[in-house]
């Protein structure tokens, strides 16, 4: 008869095997990218470079104006993000650099200095949480309103303040996140504040996707704002998708089935594509005809790794910033000048028989493309523009 300890050991081995096969294996090899084989950037038909400029640091999300020939980037500083990033519970509000801004580049004119005429947009009519006009930017989306005017939807992780505008204890209250709406004239260096959208159902906004009708969808990447249960999101799933109509209150459209939903987009097919920065599945959601912004899942796309932000090009193809070795992104967060996390760029094309997923570019050593979190494809030139949440530069690749 086997001993009690032998039985317990065998039972423990079985339990561990079940957990490993059903759970830990996916986290280690799919989510974190442990032992993942990645390719060098030289394997791909692109010539890539970094653009270093003080106004082109920590640009987590970018948007390409195909007609206006300009790139809009939501930028910060690596040091500022280390101190203040509510999504990863970095809540030192007094450590904010107060330098977050929207940068604009003229994509067809590098200029003599190679900085593409970079300029920043000065907010007009916006006071901010503490009255200093400061923004705390993460994701963005842009709607073309007319030949001359663009509408910017900016995820703003402003800190919580009291009635006198003084900072509260952020580890208890969390951020007071909003979506700020600005209008900007093409070619201008000023953006005029239209409105602030805030809601109790917008507690951890990661990104935003306008619906073309004055409303927008947003992703909460966490299940809670500061509560300890949010630490279980990686294991149990968490986060959701919400909708803000042109007028009236915002609300959650889909509560379940997500795990760190990130940079969602609205496709040319009017479907909403919701990636996960922790799992390898993009959920494809259809807007129901009830007029309430409700979504239902109609498909899913597997790319084999977590995805941060999605983008739609002028042809309707979806471009995805992949995180092939995600644990190195965590290392890069705290040492953005010394560590460059591997990056992958995917193209997703919808066809008659489903979705075609193609790896377009990868830099397994982070030699040029370090910590990419967003990518935009210029259909006119074939060029790829990229930004990273803590990358001290933007990146650009031209087809050979």
Short mmCIF file of C-alpha atoms in Angstrom, two decimals:
data_model
loop_
_atom_site.label_atom_id
_atom_site.label_comp_id
_atom_site.label_asym_id
_atom_site.label_seq_id
_atom_site.Cartn_x
_atom_site.Cartn_y
_atom_site.Cartn_z
CA UNK A 1 0.00 0.00 0.00
CA UNK A 2 1.45 3.42 -0.92
CA UNK A 3 2.19 5.78 1.93
CA UNK A 4 0.08 8.83 2.71
CA UNK A 5 2.84 11.15 1.54
CA UNK A 6 3.13 9.29 -1.77
CA UNK A 7 -0.61 9.59 -2.35
CA UNK A 8 -0.56 13.31 -1.54
CA UNK A 9 2.44 13.83 -3.81
CA UNK A 10 0.73 12.03 -6.66
CA UNK A 11 -2.46 13.97 -6.09
CA UNK A 12 -0.50 17.23 -6.02
CA UNK A 13 1.25 16.30 -9.25
CA UNK A 14 -2.09 15.66 -10.93
CA UNK A 15 -3.52 18.98 -9.72
CA UNK A 16 -0.40 20.83 -10.84
CA UNK A 17 -0.57 19.13 -14.23
CA UNK A 18 -4.18 20.20 -14.67
CA UNK A 19 -3.39 23.79 -13.64
CA UNK A 20 -0.32 23.87 -15.85
CA UNK A 21 -2.05 22.51 -18.94
CA UNK A 22 -5.17 24.59 -18.54
CA UNK A 23 -3.75 27.79 -17.16
CA UNK A 24 -0.06 28.29 -16.39
CA UNK A 25 1.12 27.00 -19.75
CA UNK A 26 -0.93 29.64 -21.54
CA UNK A 27 0.31 32.42 -19.28
CA UNK A 28 3.97 31.46 -19.54
CA UNK A 29 4.24 30.74 -23.24
CA UNK A 30 1.39 32.70 -24.84
CA UNK A 31 0.93 35.72 -22.59
CA UNK A 32 4.46 36.30 -21.33
CA UNK A 33 6.25 34.86 -24.36
CA UNK A 34 8.66 32.64 -22.42
CA UNK A 35 10.82 30.68 -24.90
CA UNK A 36 9.04 32.25 -27.87
CA UNK A 37 11.15 32.23 -31.05
CA UNK A 38 11.32 35.71 -32.54
CA UNK A 39 12.90 36.86 -35.78
CA UNK A 40 15.52 39.57 -36.31
CA UNK A 41 14.44 42.75 -38.05
CA UNK A 42 16.80 41.93 -40.94
CA UNK A 43 14.48 39.11 -42.00
CA UNK A 44 11.91 41.60 -43.28
CA UNK A 45 11.91 43.87 -46.36
CA UNK A 46 12.02 47.16 -44.48
CA UNK A 47 14.59 49.79 -43.65
CA UNK A 48 13.89 51.06 -40.15
CA UNK A 49 15.10 53.89 -37.97
CA UNK A 50 14.38 55.66 -34.72
CA UNK A 51 13.53 59.36 -34.45
CA UNK A 52 14.73 60.93 -31.21
CA UNK A 53 13.12 64.22 -30.20
CA UNK A 54 11.98 65.58 -26.85
CA UNK A 55 8.40 65.80 -28.14
CA UNK A 56 8.39 62.25 -29.51
CA UNK A 57 8.89 60.25 -26.32
CA UNK A 58 6.53 57.72 -24.72
CA UNK A 59 3.98 58.05 -27.54
CA UNK A 60 1.63 55.24 -26.55
CA UNK A 61 -0.80 55.73 -29.41
CA UNK A 62 -0.64 57.39 -32.84
CA UNK A 63 -3.08 58.26 -35.64
CA UNK A 64 -2.38 58.92 -39.31
CA UNK A 65 -4.28 61.58 -41.24
CA UNK A 66 -4.09 60.02 -44.69
CA UNK A 67 -5.54 63.02 -46.50
CA UNK A 68 -3.87 65.72 -44.42
CA UNK A 69 -0.54 63.84 -44.52
CA UNK A 70 0.13 64.22 -40.80
CA UNK A 71 0.78 61.89 -37.89
CA UNK A 72 -0.79 62.67 -34.51
CA UNK A 73 0.84 61.14 -31.43
CA UNK A 74 -0.23 61.04 -27.76
CA UNK A 75 3.12 61.50 -26.02
CA UNK A 76 4.52 61.84 -22.52
CA UNK A 77 7.90 61.02 -21.02
CA UNK A 78 9.18 57.62 -19.88
CA UNK A 79 9.92 59.01 -16.42
CA UNK A 80 6.46 60.53 -16.14
CA UNK A 81 4.75 57.27 -17.06
CA UNK A 82 6.80 55.44 -14.44
CA UNK A 83 5.35 57.74 -11.78
CA UNK A 84 1.81 58.10 -13.05
CA UNK A 85 0.13 55.28 -14.97
CA UNK A 86 -3.10 54.22 -13.24
CA UNK A 87 -3.51 51.14 -15.45
CA UNK A 88 -0.44 49.58 -13.82
CA UNK A 89 -1.15 51.18 -10.43
CA UNK A 90 1.66 53.73 -10.65
CA UNK A 91 -0.15 56.41 -8.67
CA UNK A 92 2.41 59.01 -7.62
CA UNK A 93 0.46 62.07 -8.76
CA UNK A 94 3.10 64.48 -7.47
CA UNK A 95 5.64 62.74 -9.70
CA UNK A 96 3.74 63.62 -12.87
CA UNK A 97 5.95 65.48 -15.34
CA UNK A 98 3.06 67.71 -16.54
CA UNK A 99 4.42 67.52 -20.07
CA UNK A 100 1.97 65.18 -21.84
CA UNK A 101 0.98 66.52 -25.23
CA UNK A 102 -0.17 65.80 -28.76
CA UNK A 103 2.66 65.95 -31.30
CA UNK A 104 2.08 66.35 -35.04
CA UNK A 105 4.50 65.35 -37.81
CA UNK A 106 4.37 66.16 -41.52
CA UNK A 107 4.86 62.63 -42.83
CA UNK A 108 5.99 63.59 -46.34
CA UNK A 109 8.56 66.21 -45.34
CA UNK A 110 11.41 65.11 -43.04
CA UNK A 111 13.08 68.52 -43.24
CA UNK A 112 16.81 69.11 -42.98
CA UNK A 113 16.87 67.87 -39.37
CA UNK A 114 14.86 64.69 -40.02
CA UNK A 115 12.20 65.58 -37.43
CA UNK A 116 9.34 65.92 -39.94
CA UNK A 117 8.47 69.41 -38.73
CA UNK A 118 7.28 68.11 -35.38
CA UNK A 119 5.06 70.52 -33.48
CA UNK A 120 2.84 70.22 -30.41
CA UNK A 121 -0.79 71.23 -30.10
CA UNK A 122 -1.55 73.77 -27.40
CA UNK A 123 -4.88 73.17 -25.62
CA UNK A 124 -7.35 76.07 -25.73
CA UNK A 125 -10.30 76.37 -23.35
CA UNK A 126 -9.14 73.44 -21.24
CA UNK A 127 -8.21 73.79 -17.56
CA UNK A 128 -7.42 70.24 -16.44
CA UNK A 129 -7.99 68.65 -13.06
CA UNK A 130 -5.84 71.12 -11.13
CA UNK A 131 -6.30 74.18 -13.35
CA UNK A 132 -2.86 73.95 -14.97
CA UNK A 133 -4.04 72.73 -18.40
CA UNK A 134 -2.11 69.48 -17.89
CA UNK A 135 -3.10 66.29 -19.70
CA UNK A 136 -2.29 62.70 -18.74
CA UNK A 137 -2.56 60.95 -22.07
CA UNK A 138 -2.83 57.32 -23.11
CA UNK A 139 -4.99 56.33 -26.10
CA UNK A 140 -6.56 58.44 -28.81
CA UNK A 141 -8.82 58.31 -31.82
CA UNK A 142 -9.52 60.98 -34.42
CA UNK A 143 -12.64 61.67 -36.47
CA UNK A 144 -12.47 63.62 -39.71
CA UNK A 145 -15.29 66.13 -39.35
CA UNK A 146 -14.75 68.19 -42.47
CA UNK A 147 -12.13 69.05 -45.03
CA UNK A 148 -10.45 71.35 -42.51
CA UNK A 149 -11.39 70.03 -39.07
CA UNK A 150 -10.45 66.95 -37.06
CA UNK A 151 -12.02 65.89 -33.77
CA UNK A 152 -9.65 64.33 -31.25
CA UNK A 153 -10.85 61.87 -28.60
CA UNK A 154 -8.15 61.61 -25.93
CA UNK A 155 -8.01 59.18 -23.01
CA UNK A 156 -6.96 61.39 -20.09
CA UNK A 157 -5.91 59.77 -16.82
CA UNK A 158 -6.16 62.90 -14.74
CA UNK A 159 -5.66 62.57 -10.97
CA UNK A 160 -8.48 62.82 -8.46
CA UNK A 161 -8.81 66.16 -6.69
CA UNK A 162 -11.08 67.71 -4.05
CA UNK A 163 -13.44 70.65 -4.54
CA UNK A 164 -10.51 73.06 -4.22
CA UNK A 165 -8.47 71.29 -6.89
CA UNK A 166 -6.03 69.73 -4.42
CA UNK A 167 -4.75 66.22 -5.01
CA UNK A 168 -6.38 63.41 -3.07
CA UNK A 169 -4.68 60.19 -1.94
CA UNK A 170 -4.61 58.42 -5.29
CA UNK A 171 -3.92 54.95 -3.87
CA UNK A 172 -7.34 55.20 -2.22
CA UNK A 173 -9.34 57.05 -4.87
CA UNK A 174 -7.55 56.06 -8.07
CA UNK A 175 -7.46 58.37 -11.09
CA UNK A 176 -10.43 60.41 -12.23
CA UNK A 177 -10.19 59.27 -15.83
CA UNK A 178 -11.96 61.09 -18.65
CA UNK A 179 -12.12 61.31 -22.40
CA UNK A 180 -11.31 64.83 -23.56
CA UNK A 181 -12.72 65.96 -26.90
CA UNK A 182 -10.86 68.61 -28.89
CA UNK A 183 -11.24 70.09 -32.36
CA UNK A 184 -8.18 71.01 -34.41
CA UNK A 185 -7.81 72.63 -37.81
CA UNK A 186 -5.45 70.84 -40.16
CA UNK A 187 -2.11 72.63 -40.07
CA UNK A 188 -2.91 74.41 -36.80
CA UNK A 189 -0.85 74.32 -33.58
CA UNK A 190 -3.90 74.76 -31.35
CA UNK A 191 -6.63 72.36 -30.32
CA UNK A 192 -9.89 73.76 -28.97
CA UNK A 193 -11.58 71.95 -26.10
CA UNK A 194 -15.10 70.80 -26.90
CA UNK A 195 -16.09 68.82 -23.82
CA UNK A 196 -15.00 66.48 -21.05
CA UNK A 197 -16.70 63.09 -20.89
CA UNK A 198 -16.61 61.39 -17.51
CA UNK A 199 -18.53 58.50 -16.01
CA UNK A 200 -18.50 56.11 -13.06
CA UNK A 201 -18.47 53.37 -15.70
CA UNK A 202 -15.17 54.68 -17.12
CA UNK A 203 -12.79 53.68 -14.34
CA UNK A 204 -9.76 52.36 -16.24
CA UNK A 205 -10.03 53.55 -19.83
CA UNK A 206 -7.28 52.21 -22.07
CA UNK A 207 -8.38 53.45 -25.47
CA UNK A 208 -11.29 54.85 -27.42
CA UNK A 209 -12.91 54.29 -30.83
CA UNK A 210 -15.34 56.88 -32.19
CA UNK A 211 -18.48 55.64 -33.91
CA UNK A 212 -18.67 58.40 -36.54
CA UNK A 213 -21.91 59.69 -35.01
CA UNK A 214 -20.64 61.72 -32.09
CA UNK A 215 -20.33 58.82 -29.67
CA UNK A 216 -17.48 56.46 -28.87
CA UNK A 217 -16.62 53.04 -27.51
CA UNK A 218 -13.92 52.63 -24.87
CA UNK A 219 -12.12 49.76 -23.17
CA UNK A 220 -11.67 49.52 -19.41
CA UNK A 221 -8.53 47.41 -19.13
CA UNK A 222 -9.17 46.50 -15.48
CA UNK A 223 -12.16 45.21 -13.55
CA UNK A 224 -11.67 47.72 -10.71
CA UNK A 225 -9.99 51.08 -10.22
CA UNK A 226 -7.77 50.41 -7.19
CA UNK A 227 -9.33 47.47 -5.33
CA UNK A 228 -7.05 44.48 -4.67
CA UNK A 229 -9.26 42.19 -6.76
CA UNK A 230 -7.93 43.83 -9.93
CA UNK A 231 -4.70 41.94 -9.33
CA UNK A 232 -6.63 38.77 -10.17
CA UNK A 233 -7.59 40.06 -13.62
CA UNK A 234 -4.63 38.35 -15.26
CA UNK A 235 -5.78 34.99 -13.91
CA UNK A 236 -9.56 35.28 -13.90
CA UNK A 237 -10.05 37.78 -16.69
CA UNK A 238 -11.23 41.34 -16.23
CA UNK A 239 -12.02 44.59 -17.96
CA UNK A 240 -14.89 45.42 -20.27
CA UNK A 241 -16.12 47.61 -23.10
CA UNK A 242 -18.34 50.66 -22.69
CA UNK A 243 -20.09 53.21 -24.85
CA UNK A 244 -20.64 56.95 -24.52
CA UNK A 245 -23.44 58.37 -26.71
CA UNK A 246 -23.27 61.93 -28.06
CA UNK A 247 -25.46 63.01 -25.15
CA UNK A 248 -26.43 61.24 -21.95
CA UNK A 249 -24.55 58.87 -19.68
CA UNK A 250 -21.91 56.32 -20.60
CA UNK A 251 -22.51 52.67 -19.80
CA UNK A 252 -20.91 49.24 -20.02
CA UNK A 253 -22.01 47.29 -23.07
CA UNK A 254 -20.12 44.06 -22.42
CA UNK A 255 -18.89 42.96 -19.00
CA UNK A 256 -17.52 39.48 -19.49
CA UNK A 257 -15.03 37.49 -21.53
CA UNK A 258 -12.24 40.06 -21.58
CA UNK A 259 -8.71 39.99 -20.18
CA UNK A 260 -6.95 43.36 -20.25
CA UNK A 261 -8.80 44.74 -23.30
CA UNK A 262 -6.64 47.38 -24.92
CA UNK A 263 -6.61 49.45 -28.15
CA UNK A 264 -9.96 48.71 -29.76
CA UNK A 265 -10.95 50.03 -33.20
CA UNK A 266 -14.02 50.34 -35.39
CA UNK A 267 -13.37 48.67 -38.76
CA UNK A 268 -14.49 49.78 -42.19
CA UNK A 269 -17.02 46.94 -41.88
CA UNK A 270 -18.57 48.70 -38.84
CA UNK A 271 -17.43 45.88 -36.53
CA UNK A 272 -15.63 46.63 -33.27
CA UNK A 273 -12.31 44.82 -32.83
CA UNK A 274 -11.14 44.42 -29.23
CA UNK A 275 -7.60 43.09 -28.62
CA UNK A 276 -6.14 41.82 -25.37
CA UNK A 277 -2.78 42.93 -23.98
CA UNK A 278 -2.55 39.65 -22.07
CA UNK A 279 -4.17 36.94 -24.19
CA UNK A 280 -3.78 36.11 -27.88
CA UNK A 281 -7.34 36.69 -29.06
CA UNK A 282 -8.98 39.68 -30.75
CA UNK A 283 -12.72 39.68 -30.17
CA UNK A 284 -14.85 40.79 -33.09
CA UNK A 285 -18.03 42.53 -31.93
CA UNK A 286 -21.13 43.53 -33.85
CA UNK A 287 -23.22 46.56 -32.96
CA UNK A 288 -26.80 45.49 -32.34
CA UNK A 289 -29.63 47.38 -34.01
CA UNK A 290 -31.28 48.37 -30.73
CA UNK A 291 -29.75 51.84 -30.85
CA UNK A 292 -28.20 51.45 -27.40
CA UNK A 293 -24.61 50.68 -28.39
CA UNK A 294 -24.88 47.06 -27.28
CA UNK A 295 -22.37 44.63 -28.80
CA UNK A 296 -22.35 40.91 -29.39
CA UNK A 297 -19.37 38.76 -30.32
CA UNK A 298 -19.57 37.40 -33.85
CA UNK A 299 -16.02 36.14 -34.39
CA UNK A 300 -12.53 36.02 -32.94
CA UNK A 301 -9.02 36.27 -34.37
CA UNK A 302 -6.00 34.51 -32.89
CA UNK A 303 -2.56 35.98 -33.55
CA UNK A 304 -0.61 33.79 -31.12
CA UNK A 305 0.50 36.63 -28.82
CA UNK A 306 -0.96 39.56 -26.86
CA UNK A 307 -1.83 42.70 -28.82
CA UNK A 308 -1.73 46.24 -27.52
CA UNK A 309 -3.26 48.67 -30.02
CA UNK A 310 -5.04 48.11 -33.32
CA UNK A 311 -5.25 50.55 -36.23
CA UNK A 312 -7.18 50.60 -39.50
CA UNK A 313 -5.47 51.85 -42.67
CA UNK A 314 -7.05 53.56 -45.67
CA UNK A 315 -7.64 50.19 -47.36
CA UNK A 316 -9.52 48.80 -44.36
CA UNK A 317 -6.72 46.45 -43.27
CA UNK A 318 -6.15 46.20 -39.53
CA UNK A 319 -2.62 46.62 -38.16
CA UNK A 320 -1.71 45.25 -34.76
CA UNK A 321 1.18 45.96 -32.40
CA UNK A 322 2.13 42.58 -30.96
CA UNK A 323 3.90 41.89 -27.67
CA UNK A 324 5.93 38.74 -28.49
CA UNK A 325 7.95 38.67 -25.24
CA UNK A 326 5.71 40.60 -22.89
CA UNK A 327 7.79 40.06 -19.75
CA UNK A 328 10.51 42.15 -21.40
CA UNK A 329 8.00 44.97 -21.84
CA UNK A 330 7.71 44.96 -18.04
CA UNK A 331 11.49 45.23 -17.77
CA UNK A 332 11.55 48.04 -20.31
CA UNK A 333 8.96 49.94 -18.28
CA UNK A 334 11.50 50.54 -15.52
CA UNK A 335 14.56 50.89 -17.77
CA UNK A 336 13.35 52.36 -21.08
CA UNK A 337 16.80 53.65 -22.03
CA UNK A 338 18.57 50.38 -21.28
CA UNK A 339 16.04 47.69 -22.29
CA UNK A 340 14.29 47.40 -25.64
CA UNK A 341 11.46 44.86 -25.67
CA UNK A 342 10.96 42.80 -28.87
CA UNK A 343 8.13 43.97 -31.11
CA UNK A 344 5.94 42.44 -33.81
CA UNK A 345 3.71 44.07 -36.42
CA UNK A 346 0.75 42.13 -37.81
CA UNK A 347 -1.58 42.83 -40.70
CA UNK A 348 -5.10 41.44 -40.50
CA UNK A 349 -7.11 41.39 -43.71
CA UNK A 350 -10.72 40.32 -43.97
CA UNK A 351 -11.59 38.12 -46.92
CA UNK A 352 -14.41 35.96 -48.17
CA UNK A 353 -13.13 32.97 -46.20
CA UNK A 354 -12.28 34.77 -42.97
CA UNK A 355 -9.34 36.72 -41.63
CA UNK A 356 -5.83 36.49 -43.04
CA UNK A 357 -3.21 37.19 -40.36
CA UNK A 358 0.30 38.00 -41.63
CA UNK A 359 3.43 38.87 -39.70
CA UNK A 360 4.75 41.93 -41.55
CA UNK A 361 7.66 42.91 -39.32
CA UNK A 362 9.43 41.75 -36.18
CA UNK A 363 12.45 42.86 -34.20
CA UNK A 364 13.30 40.05 -31.83
CA UNK A 365 16.25 41.89 -30.31
CA UNK A 366 14.65 45.30 -30.12
CA UNK A 367 17.56 46.73 -32.10
CA UNK A 368 15.39 49.35 -33.78
CA UNK A 369 11.80 48.60 -32.81
CA UNK A 370 11.76 48.66 -29.03
CA UNK A 371 8.54 48.33 -27.04
CA UNK A 372 6.13 49.14 -29.88
CA UNK A 373 2.55 49.61 -28.64
CA UNK A 374 0.99 51.22 -31.72
CA UNK A 375 1.53 51.10 -35.48
CA UNK A 376 0.10 52.99 -38.44
CA UNK A 377 0.39 52.00 -42.08
CA UNK A 378 0.60 54.71 -44.74
CA UNK A 379 -1.08 53.19 -47.80
CA UNK A 380 0.30 55.89 -50.08
CA UNK A 381 3.98 55.16 -49.29
CA UNK A 382 3.90 51.73 -47.62
CA UNK A 383 5.67 53.27 -44.64
CA UNK A 384 5.04 52.08 -41.09
CA UNK A 385 5.01 54.54 -38.18
CA UNK A 386 5.30 53.21 -34.62
CA UNK A 387 5.21 54.49 -31.07
CA UNK A 388 5.73 52.92 -27.66
CA UNK A 389 4.28 53.69 -24.24
CA UNK A 390 7.74 54.19 -22.68
CA UNK A 391 9.91 54.22 -25.81
CA UNK A 392 12.15 57.32 -25.81
CA UNK A 393 11.57 57.74 -29.56
CA UNK A 394 9.15 57.01 -32.38
CA UNK A 395 10.03 54.48 -35.06
CA UNK A 396 9.62 54.46 -38.81
CA UNK A 397 10.11 51.73 -41.43
CA UNK A 398 10.18 52.18 -45.19
CA UNK A 399 9.65 49.23 -47.56
CA UNK A 400 12.78 48.26 -49.45
#
